[in-house]
mmCIF file of C-alpha atoms and ligand atoms in Angstrom:
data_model
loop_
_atom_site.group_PDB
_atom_site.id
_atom_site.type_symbol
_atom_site.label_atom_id
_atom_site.label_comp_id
_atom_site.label_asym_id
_atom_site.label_seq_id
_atom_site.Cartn_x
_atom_site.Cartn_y
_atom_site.Cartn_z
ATOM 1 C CA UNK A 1 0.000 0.000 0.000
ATOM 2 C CA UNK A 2 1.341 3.814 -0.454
ATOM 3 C CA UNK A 3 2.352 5.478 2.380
ATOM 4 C CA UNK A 4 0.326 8.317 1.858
ATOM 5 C CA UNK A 5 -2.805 5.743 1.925
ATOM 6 C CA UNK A 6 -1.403 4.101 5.031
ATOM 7 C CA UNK A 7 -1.266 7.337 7.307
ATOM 8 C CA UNK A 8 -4.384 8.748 5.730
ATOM 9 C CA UNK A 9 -6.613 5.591 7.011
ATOM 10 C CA UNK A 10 -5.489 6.214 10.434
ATOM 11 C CA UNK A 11 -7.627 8.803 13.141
ATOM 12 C CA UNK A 12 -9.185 10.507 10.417
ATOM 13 C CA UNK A 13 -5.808 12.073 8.694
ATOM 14 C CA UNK A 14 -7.150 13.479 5.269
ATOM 15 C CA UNK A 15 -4.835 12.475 2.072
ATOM 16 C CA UNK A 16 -3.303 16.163 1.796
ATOM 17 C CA UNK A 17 -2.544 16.144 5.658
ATOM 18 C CA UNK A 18 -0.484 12.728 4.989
ATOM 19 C CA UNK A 19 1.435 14.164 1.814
ATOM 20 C CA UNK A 20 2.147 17.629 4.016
ATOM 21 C CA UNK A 21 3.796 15.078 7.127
ATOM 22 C CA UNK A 22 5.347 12.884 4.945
ATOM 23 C CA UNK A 23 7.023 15.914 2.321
ATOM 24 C CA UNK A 24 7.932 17.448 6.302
ATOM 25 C CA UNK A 25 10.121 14.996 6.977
ATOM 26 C CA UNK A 26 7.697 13.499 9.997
ATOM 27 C CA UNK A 27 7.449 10.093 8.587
ATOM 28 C CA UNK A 28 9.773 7.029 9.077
ATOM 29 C CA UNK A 29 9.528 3.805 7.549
ATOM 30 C CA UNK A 30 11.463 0.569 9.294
ATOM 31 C CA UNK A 31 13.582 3.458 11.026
ATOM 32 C CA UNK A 32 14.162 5.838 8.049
ATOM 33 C CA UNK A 33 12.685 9.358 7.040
ATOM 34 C CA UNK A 34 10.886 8.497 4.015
ATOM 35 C CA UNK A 35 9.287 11.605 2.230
ATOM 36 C CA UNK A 36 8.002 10.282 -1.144
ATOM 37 C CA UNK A 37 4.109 9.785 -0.432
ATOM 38 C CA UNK A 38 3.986 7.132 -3.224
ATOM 39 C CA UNK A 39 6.376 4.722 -1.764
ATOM 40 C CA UNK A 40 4.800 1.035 -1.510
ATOM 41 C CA UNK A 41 5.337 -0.510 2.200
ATOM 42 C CA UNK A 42 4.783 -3.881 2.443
ATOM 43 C CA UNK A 43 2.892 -5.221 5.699
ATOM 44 C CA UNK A 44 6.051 -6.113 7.431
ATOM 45 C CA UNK A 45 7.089 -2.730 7.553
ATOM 46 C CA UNK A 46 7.225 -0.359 10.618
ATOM 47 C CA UNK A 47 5.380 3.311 10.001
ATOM 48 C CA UNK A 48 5.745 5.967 12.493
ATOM 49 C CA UNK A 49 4.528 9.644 12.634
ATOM 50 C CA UNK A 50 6.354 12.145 14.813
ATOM 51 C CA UNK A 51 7.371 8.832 16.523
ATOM 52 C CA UNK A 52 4.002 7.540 17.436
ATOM 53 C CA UNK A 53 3.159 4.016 15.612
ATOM 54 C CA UNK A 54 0.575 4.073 12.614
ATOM 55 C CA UNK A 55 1.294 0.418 11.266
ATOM 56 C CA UNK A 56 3.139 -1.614 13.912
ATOM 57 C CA UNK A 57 4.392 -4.066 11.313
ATOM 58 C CA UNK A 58 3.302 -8.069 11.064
ATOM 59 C CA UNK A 59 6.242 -10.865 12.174
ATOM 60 C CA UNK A 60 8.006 -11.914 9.108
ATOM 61 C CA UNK A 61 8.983 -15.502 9.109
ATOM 62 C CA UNK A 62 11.590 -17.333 6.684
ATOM 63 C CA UNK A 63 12.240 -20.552 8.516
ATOM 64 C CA UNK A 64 14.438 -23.875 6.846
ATOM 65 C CA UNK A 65 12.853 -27.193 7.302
ATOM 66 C CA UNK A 66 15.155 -30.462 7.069
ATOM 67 C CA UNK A 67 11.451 -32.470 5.131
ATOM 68 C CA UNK A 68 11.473 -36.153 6.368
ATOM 69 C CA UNK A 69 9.966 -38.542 3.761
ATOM 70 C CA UNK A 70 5.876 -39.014 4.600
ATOM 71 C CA UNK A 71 5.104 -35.942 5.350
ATOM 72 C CA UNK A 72 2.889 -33.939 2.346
ATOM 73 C CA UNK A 73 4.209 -29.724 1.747
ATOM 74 C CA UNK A 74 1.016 -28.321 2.431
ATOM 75 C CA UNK A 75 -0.504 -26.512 5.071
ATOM 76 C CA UNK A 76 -3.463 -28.849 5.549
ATOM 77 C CA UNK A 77 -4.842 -31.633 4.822
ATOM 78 C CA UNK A 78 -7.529 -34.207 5.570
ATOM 79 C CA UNK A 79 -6.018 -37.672 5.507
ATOM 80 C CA UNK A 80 -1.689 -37.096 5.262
ATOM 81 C CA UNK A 81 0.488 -35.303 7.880
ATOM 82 C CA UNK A 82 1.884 -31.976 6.600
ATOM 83 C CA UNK A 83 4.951 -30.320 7.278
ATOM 84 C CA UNK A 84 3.418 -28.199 9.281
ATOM 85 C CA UNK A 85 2.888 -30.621 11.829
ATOM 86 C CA UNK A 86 6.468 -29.751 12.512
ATOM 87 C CA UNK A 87 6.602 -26.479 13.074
ATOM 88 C CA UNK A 88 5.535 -24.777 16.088
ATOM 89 C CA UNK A 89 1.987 -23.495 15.903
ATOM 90 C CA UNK A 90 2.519 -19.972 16.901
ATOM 91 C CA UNK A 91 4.425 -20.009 13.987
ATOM 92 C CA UNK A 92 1.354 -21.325 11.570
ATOM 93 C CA UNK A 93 -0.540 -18.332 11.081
ATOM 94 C CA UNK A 94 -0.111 -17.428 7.180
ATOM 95 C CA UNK A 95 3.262 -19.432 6.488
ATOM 96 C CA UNK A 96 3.061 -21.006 3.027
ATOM 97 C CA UNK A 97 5.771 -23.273 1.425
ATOM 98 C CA UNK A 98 8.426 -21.984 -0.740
ATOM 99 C CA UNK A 99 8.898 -24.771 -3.516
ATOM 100 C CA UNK A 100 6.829 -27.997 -2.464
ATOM 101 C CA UNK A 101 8.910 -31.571 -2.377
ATOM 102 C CA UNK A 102 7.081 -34.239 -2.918
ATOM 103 C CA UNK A 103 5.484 -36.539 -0.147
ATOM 104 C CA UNK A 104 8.546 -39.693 -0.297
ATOM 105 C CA UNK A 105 11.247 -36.802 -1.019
ATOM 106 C CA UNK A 106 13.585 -35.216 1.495
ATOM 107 C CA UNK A 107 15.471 -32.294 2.549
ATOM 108 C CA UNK A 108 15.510 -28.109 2.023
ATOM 109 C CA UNK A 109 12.127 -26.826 2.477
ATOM 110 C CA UNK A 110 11.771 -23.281 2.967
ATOM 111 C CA UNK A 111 8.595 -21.673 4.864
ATOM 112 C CA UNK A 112 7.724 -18.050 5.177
ATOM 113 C CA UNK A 113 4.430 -15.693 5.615
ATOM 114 C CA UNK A 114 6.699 -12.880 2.659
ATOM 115 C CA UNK A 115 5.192 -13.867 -0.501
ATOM 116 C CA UNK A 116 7.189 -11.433 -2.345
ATOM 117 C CA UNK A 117 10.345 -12.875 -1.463
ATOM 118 C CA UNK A 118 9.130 -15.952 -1.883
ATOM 119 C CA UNK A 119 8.080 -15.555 -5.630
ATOM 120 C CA UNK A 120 11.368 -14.739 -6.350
ATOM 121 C CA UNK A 121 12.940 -17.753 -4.784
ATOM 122 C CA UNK A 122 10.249 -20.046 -7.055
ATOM 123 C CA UNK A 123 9.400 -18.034 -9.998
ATOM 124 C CA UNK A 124 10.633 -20.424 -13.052
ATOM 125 C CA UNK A 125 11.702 -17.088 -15.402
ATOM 126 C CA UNK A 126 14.025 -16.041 -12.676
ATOM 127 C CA UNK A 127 16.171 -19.448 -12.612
ATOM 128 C CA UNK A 128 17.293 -19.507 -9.655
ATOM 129 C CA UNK A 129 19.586 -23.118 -9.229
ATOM 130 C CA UNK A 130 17.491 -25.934 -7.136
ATOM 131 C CA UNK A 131 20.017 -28.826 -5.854
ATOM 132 C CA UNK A 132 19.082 -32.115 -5.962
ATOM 133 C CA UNK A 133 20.493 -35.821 -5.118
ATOM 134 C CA UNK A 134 18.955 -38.184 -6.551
ATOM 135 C CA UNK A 135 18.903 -41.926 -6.628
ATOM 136 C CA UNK A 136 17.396 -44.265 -9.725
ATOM 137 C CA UNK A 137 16.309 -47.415 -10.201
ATOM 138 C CA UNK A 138 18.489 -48.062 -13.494
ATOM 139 C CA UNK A 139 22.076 -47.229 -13.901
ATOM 140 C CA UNK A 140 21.950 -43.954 -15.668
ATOM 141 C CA UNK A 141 23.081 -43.479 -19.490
ATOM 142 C CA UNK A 142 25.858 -41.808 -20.868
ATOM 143 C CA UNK A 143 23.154 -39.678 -23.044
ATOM 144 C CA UNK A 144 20.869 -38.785 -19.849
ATOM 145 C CA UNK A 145 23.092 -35.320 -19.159
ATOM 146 C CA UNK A 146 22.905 -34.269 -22.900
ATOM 147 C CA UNK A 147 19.388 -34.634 -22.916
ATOM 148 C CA UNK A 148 19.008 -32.562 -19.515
ATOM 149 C CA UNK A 149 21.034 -30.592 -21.239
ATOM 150 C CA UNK A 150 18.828 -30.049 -24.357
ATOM 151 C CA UNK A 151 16.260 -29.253 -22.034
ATOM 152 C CA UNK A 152 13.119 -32.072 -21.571
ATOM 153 C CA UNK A 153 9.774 -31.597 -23.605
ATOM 154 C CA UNK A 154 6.622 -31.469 -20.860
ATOM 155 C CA UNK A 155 3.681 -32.477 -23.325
ATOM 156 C CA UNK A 156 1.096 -30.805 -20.472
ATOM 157 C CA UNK A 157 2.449 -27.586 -19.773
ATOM 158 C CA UNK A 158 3.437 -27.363 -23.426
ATOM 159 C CA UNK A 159 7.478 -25.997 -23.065
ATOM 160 C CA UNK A 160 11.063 -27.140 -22.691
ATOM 161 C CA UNK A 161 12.776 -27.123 -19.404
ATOM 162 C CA UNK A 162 15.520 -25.245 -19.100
ATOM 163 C CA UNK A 163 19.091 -26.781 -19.654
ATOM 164 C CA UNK A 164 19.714 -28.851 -16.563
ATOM 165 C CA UNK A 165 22.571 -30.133 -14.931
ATOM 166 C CA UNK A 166 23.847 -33.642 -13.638
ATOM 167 C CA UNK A 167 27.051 -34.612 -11.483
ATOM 168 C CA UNK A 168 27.230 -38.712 -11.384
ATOM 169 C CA UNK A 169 27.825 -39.455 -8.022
ATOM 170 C CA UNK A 170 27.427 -43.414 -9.010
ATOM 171 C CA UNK A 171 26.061 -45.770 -11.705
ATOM 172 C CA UNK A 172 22.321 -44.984 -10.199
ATOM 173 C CA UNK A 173 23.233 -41.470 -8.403
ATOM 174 C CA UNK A 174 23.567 -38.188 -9.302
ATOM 175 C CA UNK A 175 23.669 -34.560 -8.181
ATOM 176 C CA UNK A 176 20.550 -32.183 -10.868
ATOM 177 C CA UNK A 177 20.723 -28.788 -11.040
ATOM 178 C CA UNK A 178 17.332 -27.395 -12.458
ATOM 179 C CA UNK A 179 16.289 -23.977 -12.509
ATOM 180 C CA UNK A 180 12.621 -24.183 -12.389
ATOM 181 C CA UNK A 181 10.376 -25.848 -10.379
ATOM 182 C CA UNK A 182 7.708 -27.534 -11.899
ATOM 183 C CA UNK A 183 5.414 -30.090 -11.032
ATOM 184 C CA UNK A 184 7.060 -33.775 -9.983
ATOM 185 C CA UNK A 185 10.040 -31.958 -12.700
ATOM 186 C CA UNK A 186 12.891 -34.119 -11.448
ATOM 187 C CA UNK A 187 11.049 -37.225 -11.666
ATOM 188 C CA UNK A 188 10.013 -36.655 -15.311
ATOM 189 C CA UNK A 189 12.832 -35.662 -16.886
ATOM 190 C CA UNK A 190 14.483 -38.804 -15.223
ATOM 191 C CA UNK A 191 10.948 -40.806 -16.988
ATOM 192 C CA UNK A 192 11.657 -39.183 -20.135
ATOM 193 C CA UNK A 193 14.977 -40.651 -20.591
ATOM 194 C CA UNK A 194 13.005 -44.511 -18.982
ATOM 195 C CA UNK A 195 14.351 -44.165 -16.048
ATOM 196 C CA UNK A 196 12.779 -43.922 -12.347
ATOM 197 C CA UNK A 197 13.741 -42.007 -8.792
ATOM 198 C CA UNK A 198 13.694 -43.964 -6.218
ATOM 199 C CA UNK A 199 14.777 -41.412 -3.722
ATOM 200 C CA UNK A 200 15.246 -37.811 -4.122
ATOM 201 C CA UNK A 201 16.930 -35.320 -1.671
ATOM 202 C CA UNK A 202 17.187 -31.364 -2.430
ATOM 203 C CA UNK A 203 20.145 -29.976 -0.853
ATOM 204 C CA UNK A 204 20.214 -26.466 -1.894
ATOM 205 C CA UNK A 205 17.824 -23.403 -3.506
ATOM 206 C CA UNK A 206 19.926 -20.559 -4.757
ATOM 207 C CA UNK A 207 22.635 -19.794 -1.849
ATOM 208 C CA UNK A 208 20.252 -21.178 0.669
ATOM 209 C CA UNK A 209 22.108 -25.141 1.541
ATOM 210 C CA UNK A 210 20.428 -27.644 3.773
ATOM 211 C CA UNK A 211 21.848 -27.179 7.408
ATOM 212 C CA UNK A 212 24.105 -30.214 8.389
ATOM 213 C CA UNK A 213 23.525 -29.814 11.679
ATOM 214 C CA UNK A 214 19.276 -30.191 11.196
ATOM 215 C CA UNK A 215 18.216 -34.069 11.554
ATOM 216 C CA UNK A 216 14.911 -34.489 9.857
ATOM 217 C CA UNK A 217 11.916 -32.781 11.337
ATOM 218 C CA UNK A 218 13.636 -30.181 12.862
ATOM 219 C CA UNK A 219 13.853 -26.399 11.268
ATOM 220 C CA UNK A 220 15.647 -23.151 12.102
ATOM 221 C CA UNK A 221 15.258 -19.238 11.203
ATOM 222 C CA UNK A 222 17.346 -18.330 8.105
ATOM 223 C CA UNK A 223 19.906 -15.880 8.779
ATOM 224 C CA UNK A 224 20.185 -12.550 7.495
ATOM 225 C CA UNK A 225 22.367 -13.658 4.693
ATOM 226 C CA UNK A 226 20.128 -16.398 3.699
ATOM 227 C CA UNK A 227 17.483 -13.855 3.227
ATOM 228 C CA UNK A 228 18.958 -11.333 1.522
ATOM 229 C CA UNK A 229 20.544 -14.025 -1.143
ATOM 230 C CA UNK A 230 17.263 -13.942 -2.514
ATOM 231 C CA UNK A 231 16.659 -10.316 -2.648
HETATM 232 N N1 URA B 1 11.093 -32.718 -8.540
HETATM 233 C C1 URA B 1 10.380 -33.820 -8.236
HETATM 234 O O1 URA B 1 10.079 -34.642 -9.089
HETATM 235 N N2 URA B 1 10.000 -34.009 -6.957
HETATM 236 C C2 URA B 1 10.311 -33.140 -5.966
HETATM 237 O O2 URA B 1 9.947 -33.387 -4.801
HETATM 238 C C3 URA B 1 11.046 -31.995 -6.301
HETATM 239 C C4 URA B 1 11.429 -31.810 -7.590
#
């Protein structure tokens, strides 16, 4: 929302009486003069007039979740446990999942209530590297990195994936680099080329790497750094 528009539907201030406060130097936003009365602040953000509070500012959350196998990335649901069984629930309020993994797959999940900075970390046009390990149920071929490579046709959504990479860790593991994240996207470029996961593990999104020191359940705050990777 402007700034203007956030002062001016507080204790009657009229839209000219915001502009005047603001252009006066009276307004801060997350600690800083701001005097531009068409600035966008998000909900997170603190606003203050002549140091009283207008918009205290919601809790921002960005929390890293070591996924255990079993457990489905959604907020709810009727018949599976979710991963949000694992997170405190004065944390629930409006978290959402950053990049879902699927129910048998393991490893990085992200969770935050900033959907903004979220979109960025998931958005397919901004690329942003996803790390996986993966394990397959036939050795894999000499062609299967050219063909990542090449990028994989998806017949439902109508595209090519973007030029992946793969590390072979062994005869039936490897290390994929995609860039997207599309629906089950490991798992069918691995069918495309007739073979199968059997187990897949994401290590990394962007700079953001799976904690070591997180066993499986358990979740921590991303640091500062972490954060502002993605920004
Ligand atoms: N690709 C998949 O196929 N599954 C996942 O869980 C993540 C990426």
């Amino acid at each position: 929302m402007k700034l203007s528009r956030i002062l001016s539907n507080q204790n009657g201030v009229s839209r000219k009486q915001a502009n005047a406060l603001i252009a006066a130097g009276r307004v801060t936003v997350s600690g800083g003069i701001c005097r531009e009365p068409a600035q966008e602040v998000d909900r997170f953000s603190t606003v203050k007039a002549d140091g009283a509070i207008i918009q205290a500012g919601d809790a921002v959350h960005y929390l890293m979740l070591y996924k255990p196998a079993g457990y489905l990335s959604a907020t709810v649901d009727d018949t599976h446990k979710t991963v949000l069984d694992l997170i405190e629930s004065k944390l629930h309020s409006d978290l959402h999942i950053a990049g879902r993994l699927d129910r048998a797959s393991t490893g990085l999940l992200i969770l935050t209530n900033d959907g903004i900075w979220s979109r960025r970390l998931t958005e397919p046009k901004i690329k942003i590297p996803k790390v996986y390990r993966v394990s397959t149920a036939r050795p894999i071929t000499p062609e299967t990195p050219e063909r990542f490579a090449e990028g994989i046709w998806f017949e439902p959504e109508r595209l090519w994936t973007s030029p992946a990479q793969i590390e072979m860790l062994g005869l039936r593991e490897a290390r994929v680099t995609i860039y997207e994240g599309r629906y089950h996207q490991v798992k069918r470029m691995f069918h495309a080329v007739g073979n199968r996961i059997i187990a897949l593990h994401r290590e990394k999104m962007g700079d953001i790497r799976l904690d070591d020191s997180l066993s499986p359940g358990a979740y921590r705050p991303l640091t500062k750094e972490e954060i502002s990777s993605v920004r």
